[in-house]
Amino acid sequence: MSSSHAIFNLQPLYEMFLAERTRWILWVPFCLAIGAVIYFQLTAEPSLWLTTLLLLLGGIQAFFAHRTDHILWRIVSIVFLLGVVGFASGHLRTLRMDAPVLEYEMWGVYVSGQIEEIQPLPKADRIILANVDMDRLDADKTPKKIRLQSYHFKDKFDVGDFVRVKAVLRPPPGPVAPGEFDFQRMAYFMQLGAIGFTLGEPTLLAHPPQLYLTQKIEQLRHKIGEKARDTLEDPATGAVAAALMTGQRTSIPKDDLQAFRDAGLSHLLAISGLHMGLITGLIFTALRTLMCCFPGFALRHPVKKIAAVGALIGGLFYLLIAGAPVPTQRAFIMIMLVFIAVLLDRKGISLRLVAFAAMVILLYSPEKVLNPGFQMSFMAVTALISAYEVFNPKLQAWRNNGGPMRKAGIYLLAIIVTTLVAELATISLGIHHFNRVTTYNIVANLVAMPVVVFWVMPFIIVSFLAFPLGLAEWPLKLVGQGLDIIIEMSHHVTAWDGAVILVPKLPGWGIFLILFGILWLCLWKHRWRLAGCVPVVIGLTAIPLHHHPDVLISESARLVGVRDTAGRVFLTTTRAEKFTSDIWLESFGEADKHWMKDEVVSPMTCDFSACIYQKNSTHIAVVFHEAALREECERSNLVVSTIPVKADCPTFFIDQQQVNKYGSHAIWLEKGQPRTKSVAQVRGIRPWTAE
């Protein structure tokens, strides 16, 4: 009895939990995020009454729990309340962002609106129009914003102009497969009700009588980006410079963008803590040094605090010019708190800053919890600060007792450690969202980081300062020289064998366990933090254990993919719907596309009307023509028809009409009848789904 009691004695764990009291607050964003994720994963929209009832219930039980001395009950009640708050913030945000969405495709429709944003592409422009008016559509059904791709906007119009143009429009598309990225949901929270392209030259209706502050900022942002692209002759260099200055990455050529990703340098293109820290840090150091050059002024005034205010203003400017994406918002909130701490003579960097930044974003824009940028940014910075807490005292002591060579060695070691920590914290997210692991990112960052820190970012600051004076060309050219080194190096690294390892998509339960385990390792201080390794290991087993679909069918039914026993994917076409097929292959961890009718490599038997294949004792038929329907319906276990099935088909089948109505389908070949899942089943009926 006593030995059994000893085995299940939880008192030591309870005492460790109490000893970590000061770290409890770090889990607040996690609780909010769980509540928001639950809301967004529902397949039916909850009523406002239910959300209100949950909030009342959470508040009441937290109130009564707080009046007791039972610590665990109080903790559980607060966790429940925070989860409900996250759930409610998601619901309220959905109600707040509700706007009309185009219900069907429209060809040759005349559209007028005000240019809200111009996103340059390598060979065209992407335009966001607001205050939209459309022919042949009532005002209450007209989208609030639309996105158009055009070859006729460049250098002819500016942000704020009112234009009219003939266009082809369609509703925002849904996921290309069940469980894949949902552009339709993202568009809903951008109030983007239609996408398409222009037909012919737009007509200028009017210049704006006056611009709002946000429009002036967007106009300045566009001009700075154009200046960078025009000054630097190489398209890739100019596009990367514009991305670092304005956050607009859309003009970066596809090959160069992929090289950055495969070299493990994509974090350089997303304006985040690195860029914000360098910008504000350099401004702070420059202002403080300048004021200290005047001893009389420095003795009479708090130069450190004045420099902190100047750095804050510079950081706010950079946030606005960068378009305020999630990583930049997180970075600015943290930097703001650091400099406020300087003003109040307090300690700056801590995990509480990360928690506060996450709470602000989750409460204001809870849909960002599903954004890869939000997830990777916060996981990386949480892991880095946690590692900083552990290793900084030892590194600081080693640095203080050494000369220039040791300090240089510590700097290089810091780059290696930073890259390793950030990679380990985000590698699972990279697998989940992008299905790839980069292997030479430490080498790439050892070359790129010094160039960015000591060359590129300082001259970007000079370029910002010189822009109003019309003198931005010479510092921009220096920025370009530094970026040329990074771009060339990224292509060299990606050319090495094994630079990228393609990995099948991690399922939801696997990524949750891994992220929870990493947070457990990072947010606690005592030895029990090591228990976080357990969910990480269990989560990693999801990669080999997860059974991926055997057959995928696109929303149009023109593209069908069949996976053979070796994992290769065979497609009905390798030319049409390339974006969809690329996403399918990435989710399977495959690089090569194969045509079903390729007699050399395909295991399928094909003619003009159908392709047939035997897998796991299941006879599969992909039918293209009515001539094969009757025969395959009689002898096959599964018929996938790219045309409507009009006659009776006694076997299990999915045809064009079903996928047109319910979206892309995934099929698993199991014993007995095949198991299917459609996009409509996964998403249900929500405000952002097309009913």
XYZ file of C-alpha atoms in Angstrom:
691
model
C 0.000 0.000 0.000
C 2.783 2.377 0.918
C 4.743 1.560 -2.278
C 1.625 2.219 -4.365
C 1.167 5.507 -2.570
C 4.778 6.427 -3.331
C 4.342 5.657 -7.025
C 1.305 7.935 -7.339
C 2.548 10.675 -5.031
C 1.912 13.882 -6.979
C 3.094 16.220 -4.233
C 6.526 16.887 -5.855
C 4.842 17.845 -9.127
C 2.410 20.072 -7.277
C 5.277 21.793 -5.486
C 7.159 22.347 -8.756
C 4.004 23.776 -10.289
C 3.659 26.233 -7.402
C 7.350 27.122 -7.662
C 6.718 28.174 -11.276
C 3.996 30.630 -10.236
C 5.680 33.556 -11.991
C 5.605 31.617 -15.301
C 1.888 30.811 -15.280
C 1.040 33.978 -17.177
C 3.147 32.780 -20.114
C 0.475 30.160 -20.852
C -2.292 32.741 -21.326
C -1.735 33.065 -25.125
C -1.758 29.269 -25.476
C -5.163 29.065 -23.770
C -6.522 31.896 -25.935
C -5.145 30.187 -29.043
C -6.769 26.847 -28.182
C -10.145 28.555 -27.811
C -9.722 30.364 -31.137
C -8.622 27.177 -32.937
C -11.661 25.302 -31.595
C -13.925 28.041 -32.950
C -12.330 28.065 -36.411
C -12.361 24.256 -36.690
C -16.096 23.917 -36.035
C -18.173 22.651 -38.959
C -21.180 24.803 -38.051
C -21.375 28.410 -36.904
C -22.291 28.667 -33.211
C -25.052 31.019 -32.177
C -24.175 34.275 -30.465
C -26.299 33.114 -27.535
C -24.085 30.057 -27.072
C -20.920 32.163 -27.078
C -22.459 34.596 -24.593
C -23.557 31.711 -22.365
C -20.049 30.227 -22.422
C -18.564 33.589 -21.434
C -21.021 33.947 -18.556
C -20.388 30.381 -17.423
C -16.621 30.880 -17.586
C -16.811 34.149 -15.677
C -19.100 32.769 -12.962
C -17.057 29.632 -12.297
C -13.822 31.697 -12.277
C -15.401 34.115 -9.768
C -16.416 31.334 -7.368
C -13.139 29.466 -7.837
C -11.226 32.621 -6.938
C -13.054 32.778 -3.618
C -11.647 29.392 -2.572
C -8.170 28.338 -1.455
C -8.050 25.420 -3.886
C -5.223 26.412 -6.268
C -5.877 23.761 -8.915
C -9.569 24.631 -9.175
C -8.655 28.274 -9.617
C -6.133 27.415 -12.336
C -8.571 25.139 -14.194
C -11.300 27.781 -14.026
C -8.987 30.468 -15.419
C -7.796 28.153 -18.199
C -11.415 27.452 -19.150
C -12.257 31.163 -19.079
C -9.276 32.052 -21.271
C -10.243 29.343 -23.747
C -13.773 30.752 -23.885
C -12.396 34.269 -24.388
C -10.335 32.992 -27.336
C -13.437 31.262 -28.729
C -15.508 34.432 -28.304
C -12.863 36.669 -29.871
C -12.936 34.437 -32.963
C -16.729 34.603 -33.120
C -16.859 38.389 -32.683
C -14.128 38.899 -35.271
C -16.120 36.800 -37.746
C -19.223 38.906 -37.181
C -17.207 42.121 -37.487
C -15.575 41.140 -40.801
C -18.723 39.880 -42.524
C -18.989 41.250 -46.084
C -20.612 40.120 -49.367
C -18.842 37.431 -51.418
C -19.376 36.879 -55.134
C -21.605 33.840 -55.636
C -20.646 32.852 -59.193
C -18.097 33.542 -61.917
C -18.694 36.691 -63.999
C -17.097 37.352 -67.383
C -16.699 40.792 -68.962
C -18.184 42.697 -66.050
C -17.364 46.387 -65.600
C -15.985 47.179 -62.156
C -15.220 50.523 -60.569
C -13.525 51.208 -57.262
C -10.735 52.942 -55.391
C -7.208 51.508 -55.487
C -6.366 50.441 -51.941
C -3.110 48.614 -52.616
C -0.810 47.885 -55.558
C 1.168 44.656 -55.224
C 3.816 44.382 -57.958
C 4.347 40.922 -59.486
C 7.349 39.889 -61.619
C 5.432 40.499 -64.868
C 2.220 42.228 -63.804
C 0.508 43.964 -60.882
C -2.016 42.761 -58.348
C -4.526 45.449 -57.415
C -6.843 45.605 -54.417
C -9.937 47.689 -55.166
C -12.161 48.988 -52.347
C -15.531 50.802 -52.423
C -16.459 48.552 -55.331
C -19.369 49.045 -57.724
C -20.189 46.341 -60.276
C -22.491 46.248 -63.263
C -25.146 43.508 -63.217
C -24.930 43.141 -59.427
C -27.028 44.708 -56.661
C -25.255 46.830 -54.072
C -26.031 44.441 -51.191
C -24.376 41.578 -53.111
C -21.367 43.552 -54.319
C -18.080 42.612 -52.611
C -16.521 45.243 -50.394
C -13.075 44.574 -51.900
C -11.825 42.678 -54.934
C -8.361 41.601 -56.119
C -7.393 41.918 -59.778
C -4.300 40.899 -61.686
C -3.461 43.290 -64.492
C -0.743 44.098 -67.013
C -2.060 47.653 -67.492
C -1.644 49.366 -64.099
C 2.140 49.837 -63.909
C 3.153 53.504 -63.441
C -0.271 54.713 -64.626
C -2.253 54.859 -61.390
C -1.584 55.488 -57.728
C -3.080 54.377 -54.442
C -6.341 56.249 -53.851
C -7.265 56.697 -57.535
C -10.787 55.787 -58.646
C -10.762 53.533 -61.722
C -13.139 51.561 -63.913
C -12.129 48.393 -65.741
C -13.579 45.379 -67.525
C -12.733 42.169 -65.681
C -13.316 38.480 -65.176
C -14.250 37.742 -61.552
C -14.849 34.602 -59.536
C -15.411 33.800 -55.863
C -12.277 33.163 -53.767
C -11.379 29.468 -54.230
C -11.579 26.907 -51.446
C -8.879 24.409 -50.440
C -7.381 22.261 -53.209
C -7.822 19.198 -50.976
C -9.513 18.454 -47.627
C -7.399 19.904 -44.834
C -5.188 22.068 -47.064
C -4.752 25.852 -46.840
C -8.106 27.654 -46.973
C -7.689 30.791 -49.093
C -11.433 31.378 -48.881
C -11.227 31.815 -45.108
C -8.236 34.134 -45.387
C -10.060 36.219 -48.013
C -13.108 36.479 -45.735
C -11.071 38.123 -42.986
C -9.549 40.486 -45.551
C -13.113 41.299 -46.689
C -12.009 40.193 -50.141
C -15.160 39.090 -51.947
C -13.831 38.250 -55.419
C -10.615 37.706 -57.362
C -9.875 37.831 -61.070
C -8.065 39.645 -63.856
C -8.628 42.667 -66.062
C -9.599 42.719 -69.728
C -8.008 45.733 -71.370
C -6.942 49.162 -70.149
C -8.485 50.624 -66.978
C -10.031 54.076 -67.113
C -9.174 56.753 -64.543
C -12.410 58.128 -63.106
C -10.946 60.613 -60.617
C -8.087 61.366 -58.309
C -9.081 61.372 -54.638
C -10.013 64.844 -53.289
C -8.021 63.979 -50.190
C -6.230 60.918 -48.879
C -6.742 59.314 -45.495
C -3.648 58.692 -43.398
C -3.701 54.970 -44.211
C -3.860 55.779 -47.936
C -0.956 58.225 -47.651
C 1.102 55.537 -45.909
C 0.210 52.967 -48.572
C 1.074 55.458 -51.311
C 4.463 56.170 -49.698
C 5.023 52.436 -49.275
C 4.380 51.845 -52.969
C 6.709 54.693 -54.008
C 9.547 53.409 -51.811
C 9.166 49.926 -53.277
C 9.117 51.298 -56.825
C 12.227 53.353 -56.111
C 14.105 50.261 -54.907
C 13.037 48.196 -57.925
C 13.844 50.976 -60.420
C 17.235 51.824 -58.896
C 18.562 48.274 -58.795
C 18.830 46.872 -62.313
C 18.628 43.199 -61.436
C 14.923 42.305 -60.943
C 15.643 39.892 -58.102
C 17.884 42.330 -56.215
C 15.397 45.178 -56.564
C 12.505 42.960 -55.506
C 14.342 41.681 -52.410
C 15.353 45.240 -51.457
C 11.714 46.322 -51.800
C 10.663 43.343 -49.654
C 13.066 44.319 -46.867
C 11.916 47.949 -46.987
C 8.169 47.631 -47.562
C 7.288 43.992 -46.838
C 6.054 43.452 -50.421
C 7.483 40.108 -51.562
C 5.144 39.580 -54.511
C 7.631 40.945 -57.080
C 10.435 38.516 -56.178
C 10.990 36.090 -59.090
C 9.764 32.590 -58.307
C 13.182 30.911 -58.651
C 14.860 33.390 -56.308
C 12.064 33.138 -53.758
C 12.375 29.346 -53.816
C 16.149 29.613 -53.409
C 15.690 31.684 -50.246
C 13.276 29.083 -48.888
C 15.438 26.097 -49.750
C 18.560 27.737 -48.306
C 16.765 28.417 -45.015
C 16.830 32.195 -45.540
C 13.135 32.911 -45.986
C 13.098 34.510 -42.521
C 15.157 37.355 -44.016
C 12.264 38.230 -46.348
C 9.625 38.333 -43.590
C 10.061 41.580 -41.670
C 10.144 40.420 -38.059
C 12.203 40.682 -34.903
C 15.550 40.605 -36.712
C 14.712 43.554 -38.950
C 12.785 45.542 -36.349
C 15.523 44.955 -33.777
C 18.237 46.083 -36.191
C 16.325 49.171 -37.334
C 15.424 50.354 -33.836
C 18.747 49.268 -32.351
C 20.749 51.168 -34.950
C 18.575 54.259 -34.537
C 18.876 54.042 -30.745
C 22.674 53.641 -30.905
C 23.121 56.415 -33.496
C 20.961 58.928 -31.584
C 22.569 58.140 -28.259
C 26.080 58.366 -29.719
C 25.255 61.643 -31.467
C 23.911 63.244 -28.280
C 26.904 62.031 -26.293
C 29.145 63.957 -28.691
C 27.824 67.067 -26.959
C 28.828 66.566 -23.289
C 26.904 69.558 -22.025
C 23.648 68.324 -23.531
C 24.315 64.737 -22.436
C 24.884 65.781 -18.809
C 21.688 67.827 -18.612
C 19.307 65.453 -20.428
C 18.452 61.715 -20.251
C 19.976 60.847 -23.633
C 19.219 57.143 -23.241
C 15.507 57.815 -22.874
C 15.460 60.360 -25.691
C 17.177 57.808 -27.951
C 14.572 55.222 -26.892
C 11.742 57.551 -27.973
C 13.478 58.181 -31.306
C 13.929 54.437 -31.850
C 10.253 53.864 -31.062
C 9.230 56.430 -33.667
C 11.543 54.775 -36.198
C 10.090 51.358 -35.359
C 6.526 52.636 -35.787
C 7.435 54.092 -39.183
C 8.964 50.762 -40.259
C 5.887 48.866 -39.051
C 3.578 51.055 -41.149
C 5.774 51.068 -44.253
C 6.109 47.266 -44.019
C 2.318 46.880 -44.179
C 2.068 45.641 -40.564
C 2.114 41.850 -41.174
C 1.825 39.588 -38.123
C 5.577 38.984 -37.528
C 6.193 42.751 -37.751
C 3.322 43.480 -35.361
C 4.750 40.993 -32.880
C 8.229 42.462 -33.231
C 7.036 46.046 -32.812
C 4.938 45.263 -29.744
C 7.953 43.604 -28.135
C 10.333 46.419 -29.120
C 7.823 48.962 -27.848
C 7.712 47.245 -24.459
C 11.524 47.018 -24.377
C 11.901 50.764 -24.906
C 9.085 51.537 -22.485
C 11.096 49.495 -19.990
C 14.106 51.712 -20.802
C 11.980 54.794 -20.132
C 10.891 53.304 -16.791
C 14.375 52.011 -15.915
C 13.192 48.390 -16.014
C 14.502 45.156 -17.537
C 13.627 44.744 -21.224
C 13.621 41.368 -22.992
C 11.629 38.537 -21.401
C 9.100 35.875 -22.317
C 6.398 38.095 -20.846
C 6.893 40.461 -23.773
C 6.233 37.577 -26.177
C 3.137 36.573 -24.211
C 1.807 40.140 -24.197
C 2.372 40.542 -27.955
C 0.612 37.230 -28.631
C -2.330 38.209 -26.429
C -2.787 41.528 -28.263
C -2.817 39.853 -31.682
C -5.023 36.933 -30.618
C -7.634 39.215 -29.078
C -7.700 41.658 -32.005
C -7.155 39.266 -34.943
C -7.748 35.736 -33.635
C -7.839 34.290 -37.166
C -4.062 34.835 -37.272
C -3.675 31.775 -35.027
C -3.997 29.650 -38.190
C -1.444 31.765 -40.069
C 1.960 30.083 -40.645
C 3.697 33.431 -40.134
C 2.087 33.897 -36.718
C 2.898 30.360 -35.608
C 6.499 30.300 -36.811
C 7.280 33.819 -35.617
C 6.069 33.244 -32.071
C 7.528 29.753 -31.758
C 10.931 30.952 -32.954
C 11.123 33.985 -30.683
C 9.829 32.014 -27.674
C 12.517 29.369 -28.154
C 15.234 31.995 -28.710
C 14.420 33.955 -25.560
C 14.167 30.720 -23.556
C 17.597 29.677 -24.847
C 18.884 33.184 -24.099
C 17.762 32.801 -20.473
C 19.741 29.566 -20.188
C 22.944 30.342 -22.084
C 23.380 34.114 -21.861
C 25.055 34.257 -18.403
C 27.762 31.798 -19.517
C 28.294 33.492 -22.885
C 28.411 36.917 -21.235
C 31.067 35.792 -18.761
C 33.105 34.204 -21.560
C 32.773 37.363 -23.668
C 33.804 39.741 -20.872
C 36.985 37.756 -20.205
C 38.152 37.612 -23.801
C 39.673 39.719 -26.547
C 38.499 40.619 -30.062
C 39.018 37.102 -31.448
C 36.941 35.542 -28.702
C 34.184 38.126 -29.208
C 34.159 37.382 -32.948
C 33.975 33.671 -32.164
C 31.066 34.253 -29.789
C 29.282 36.233 -32.513
C 29.624 33.338 -34.991
C 28.603 30.872 -32.289
C 25.545 33.020 -31.565
C 24.525 32.837 -35.236
C 24.863 29.041 -35.198
C 22.949 28.660 -31.931
C 20.247 31.107 -33.036
C 19.780 29.256 -36.338
C 19.679 25.865 -34.610
C 17.218 26.964 -31.929
C 14.903 28.717 -34.390
C 15.059 25.739 -36.778
C 14.289 23.193 -34.059
C 11.384 25.317 -32.820
C 9.816 25.715 -36.264
C 10.853 22.613 -38.221
C 7.565 20.846 -37.450
C 5.612 23.875 -38.694
C 7.719 23.880 -41.851
C 6.765 20.254 -42.410
C 3.091 20.873 -41.625
C 2.663 23.938 -43.840
C 5.369 23.573 -46.508
C 6.331 19.853 -46.436
C 10.060 20.504 -46.511
C 13.158 20.526 -44.316
C 16.240 22.559 -45.221
C 19.608 21.011 -44.344
C 22.229 23.700 -45.037
C 20.560 26.678 -43.354
C 23.378 27.055 -40.801
C 25.935 27.540 -43.575
C 23.635 29.956 -45.422
C 22.952 31.995 -42.290
C 26.652 32.175 -41.371
C 27.213 33.997 -44.658
C 23.964 35.967 -44.855
C 23.562 37.255 -41.305
C 26.764 39.361 -41.100
C 25.941 40.870 -44.505
C 22.409 41.752 -43.374
C 23.438 43.082 -39.959
C 26.512 45.109 -40.913
C 25.777 46.050 -44.504
C 22.210 45.739 -45.786
C 20.120 47.023 -42.861
C 22.319 50.064 -42.024
C 22.107 51.260 -45.620
C 18.374 50.598 -45.674
C 18.062 53.091 -42.810
C 20.167 55.576 -44.797
C 17.914 54.956 -47.815
C 14.806 55.751 -45.764
C 16.391 58.990 -44.528
C 17.597 59.957 -48.002
C 14.310 59.185 -49.767
C 12.561 62.523 -48.948
C 15.661 64.381 -50.180
C 15.752 62.505 -53.482
C 19.155 61.018 -52.603
C 18.156 57.389 -52.057
C 19.903 55.988 -55.139
C 23.455 55.676 -53.779
C 22.530 53.940 -50.482
C 20.121 51.679 -52.402
C 22.919 50.613 -54.731
C 25.002 49.686 -51.681
C 22.038 47.713 -50.352
C 21.888 45.954 -53.710
C 25.551 44.961 -53.575
C 24.991 43.253 -50.229
C 21.836 41.533 -51.467
C 23.636 40.267 -54.579
C 25.974 38.315 -52.284
C 23.035 36.778 -50.395
C 21.029 35.921 -53.528
C 24.002 34.318 -55.281
C 24.899 32.367 -52.145
C 21.289 31.113 -51.729
C 21.372 29.658 -55.261
C 24.738 27.999 -54.597
C 23.467 26.404 -51.382
C 20.260 25.090 -52.935
C 22.294 23.500 -55.743
C 24.060 21.218 -53.243
C 22.854 17.642 -53.007
C 20.277 17.095 -50.294
C 19.689 20.819 -49.686
C 15.958 20.135 -49.259
C 14.213 17.057 -47.916
C 10.548 16.708 -48.876
C 8.419 15.331 -46.041
C 4.715 14.319 -46.071
C 2.327 16.649 -44.301
C 2.035 16.362 -40.512
C -1.568 15.750 -39.360
C -3.216 18.153 -36.928
C -2.811 15.998 -33.817
C 0.886 15.539 -34.509
C 1.648 19.240 -34.906
C -0.376 20.045 -31.768
C 1.615 17.595 -29.632
C 4.933 18.855 -30.975
C 4.112 22.529 -30.402
C 2.758 21.797 -26.921
C 5.930 19.887 -26.060
C 8.190 22.702 -27.321
C 6.225 25.268 -25.321
C 6.497 23.051 -22.232
C 10.275 22.980 -22.725
C 10.492 26.744 -23.239
C 8.016 28.242 -20.793
C 8.971 26.400 -17.586
C 12.292 26.846 -15.768
C 12.742 23.766 -13.575
C 13.740 20.250 -14.605
C 10.184 19.111 -15.228
C 10.372 21.144 -18.437
C 12.185 18.122 -19.916
C 8.865 16.261 -19.851
C 8.032 18.295 -22.943
C 10.214 15.892 -24.939
C 7.522 13.208 -24.559
C 4.742 14.899 -26.591
C 7.361 16.032 -29.138
C 8.474 12.434 -29.744
C 4.872 11.181 -29.887
C 3.977 13.952 -32.318
C 6.875 13.042 -34.611
C 5.521 9.504 -34.932
C 2.591 11.018 -36.817
C 4.780 11.304 -39.935
C 5.180 7.547 -40.559
C 1.860 6.580 -38.946
C -0.372 8.990 -40.853
C -2.175 7.386 -43.804
C -2.369 9.834 -46.685
C -5.177 9.640 -49.271
C -4.842 7.147 -52.109
C -6.889 9.218 -54.559
C -7.442 12.984 -54.855
C -9.986 14.709 -57.093
C -9.922 18.437 -57.813
C -12.979 20.699 -57.544
C -13.352 20.763 -61.342
C -12.844 16.964 -61.644
C -10.432 17.606 -64.522
C -7.495 16.667 -62.298
C -7.348 13.278 -60.569
C -4.333 11.950 -58.695
C -3.774 8.281 -57.798
C -0.988 7.172 -55.427
C 0.645 3.820 -56.110
C 2.148 1.472 -53.525
C 5.557 3.184 -53.852
C 4.049 6.589 -53.034
C 4.335 7.989 -56.562
C 1.445 10.202 -57.706
C -0.048 9.701 -61.176
C -2.169 12.517 -62.601
C -4.759 12.724 -65.336
C -2.890 15.796 -66.613
C 0.457 17.396 -65.835
C -0.405 20.650 -67.613
C -3.775 21.849 -66.334
C -4.342 22.966 -62.726
C -0.610 23.070 -61.978
C -1.092 24.930 -58.701
C -3.407 22.213 -57.396
C -1.145 19.353 -58.465
C 1.894 21.093 -56.925
C 0.116 21.331 -53.563
C -0.930 17.676 -53.769
C 2.606 16.502 -54.429
C 4.008 18.655 -51.618
C 1.513 17.216 -49.142
C 2.667 13.701 -50.128
C 6.332 14.689 -49.882
C 6.852 13.959 -53.600
C 8.755 16.065 -56.121
C 7.957 14.483 -59.498
C 4.719 14.529 -61.460
C 3.746 11.453 -63.473
C 1.129 11.181 -66.201
C -1.329 8.315 -65.872
C -1.017 7.445 -69.546
C 2.788 7.348 -69.558
C 3.329 3.734 -70.635
C 6.950 3.721 -69.427
C 6.448 4.516 -65.725
C 2.707 4.352 -65.053
C 1.333 1.188 -63.398
C -2.100 2.073 -64.786
C -3.641 0.596 -67.914
C -5.173 3.362 -70.033
C -7.017 3.993 -73.260
C -8.878 7.055 -74.566
C -11.857 6.474 -72.252
C -10.422 5.342 -68.895
C -7.411 4.354 -66.777
C -7.624 1.344 -64.467
C -5.434 0.304 -61.553
C -5.393 -2.379 -58.871
C -4.307 -1.331 -55.353
C -4.829 -3.146 -52.051
C -7.282 -5.547 -53.735
C -9.320 -2.535 -54.884
C -10.033 -2.114 -58.585
C -9.925 1.624 -59.411
C -11.181 3.171 -62.636
C -10.657 6.802 -63.662
C -13.193 7.435 -66.415
C -12.899 10.193 -69.038
C -15.614 9.165 -71.512
C -19.158 7.819 -71.318
C -18.118 4.811 -73.393
C -16.303 3.313 -70.372
C -18.837 4.176 -67.667
C -21.144 1.197 -67.961
C -18.339 -1.387 -68.050
C -16.357 0.140 -65.173
C -19.466 0.562 -63.016
C -19.999 -3.186 -63.363
C -16.491 -4.452 -62.590
C -14.674 -1.766 -60.506
C -14.751 -1.226 -56.737
C -14.238 2.520 -57.195
C -15.110 4.714 -60.161
C -13.797 8.284 -60.364
C -15.532 10.002 -63.254
C -14.339 13.311 -64.698
C -17.771 13.593 -66.338
C -21.280 13.454 -64.783
C -22.635 9.956 -64.133
C -26.152 10.087 -65.554
C -27.075 6.389 -65.591
C -27.248 4.015 -62.605
C -23.840 2.956 -61.322
C -24.053 0.044 -58.849
C -20.502 0.489 -57.522
C -19.012 3.232 -55.353
C -18.388 6.304 -57.512
C -17.544 10.002 -57.348
C -18.265 12.117 -60.396
C -17.945 15.663 -61.641
C -21.268 16.776 -60.166
C -20.290 15.687 -56.650
C -16.943 17.488 -56.629
C -18.478 20.591 -58.192
C -20.962 20.688 -55.322
C -18.864 19.546 -52.346
C -15.375 20.562 -53.409
C -12.217 18.516 -53.779
C -12.424 14.900 -52.541
C -9.876 12.618 -50.893
C -10.313 8.824 -50.947
C -8.688 6.152 -48.785
C -8.719 2.577 -50.082
C -9.535 0.494 -47.027
C -10.980 -2.961 -46.585
C -14.553 -2.966 -47.738
C -15.953 0.257 -49.165
C -13.512 3.128 -49.848
C -13.594 5.989 -47.312
C -14.042 9.514 -48.667
C -13.727 13.011 -47.299
C -14.682 16.209 -49.107
C -13.726 19.823 -48.522
C -17.353 20.514 -47.583
C -17.271 17.775 -44.910
C -14.080 19.135 -43.353
C -15.128 22.797 -43.360
C -18.876 22.467 -42.864
C -21.053 25.547 -43.345
C -19.313 28.651 -42.036
C -19.604 32.339 -43.020
C -16.536 32.021 -45.288
C -17.628 28.828 -47.090
C -19.637 28.871 -50.290
C -22.965 27.233 -49.524
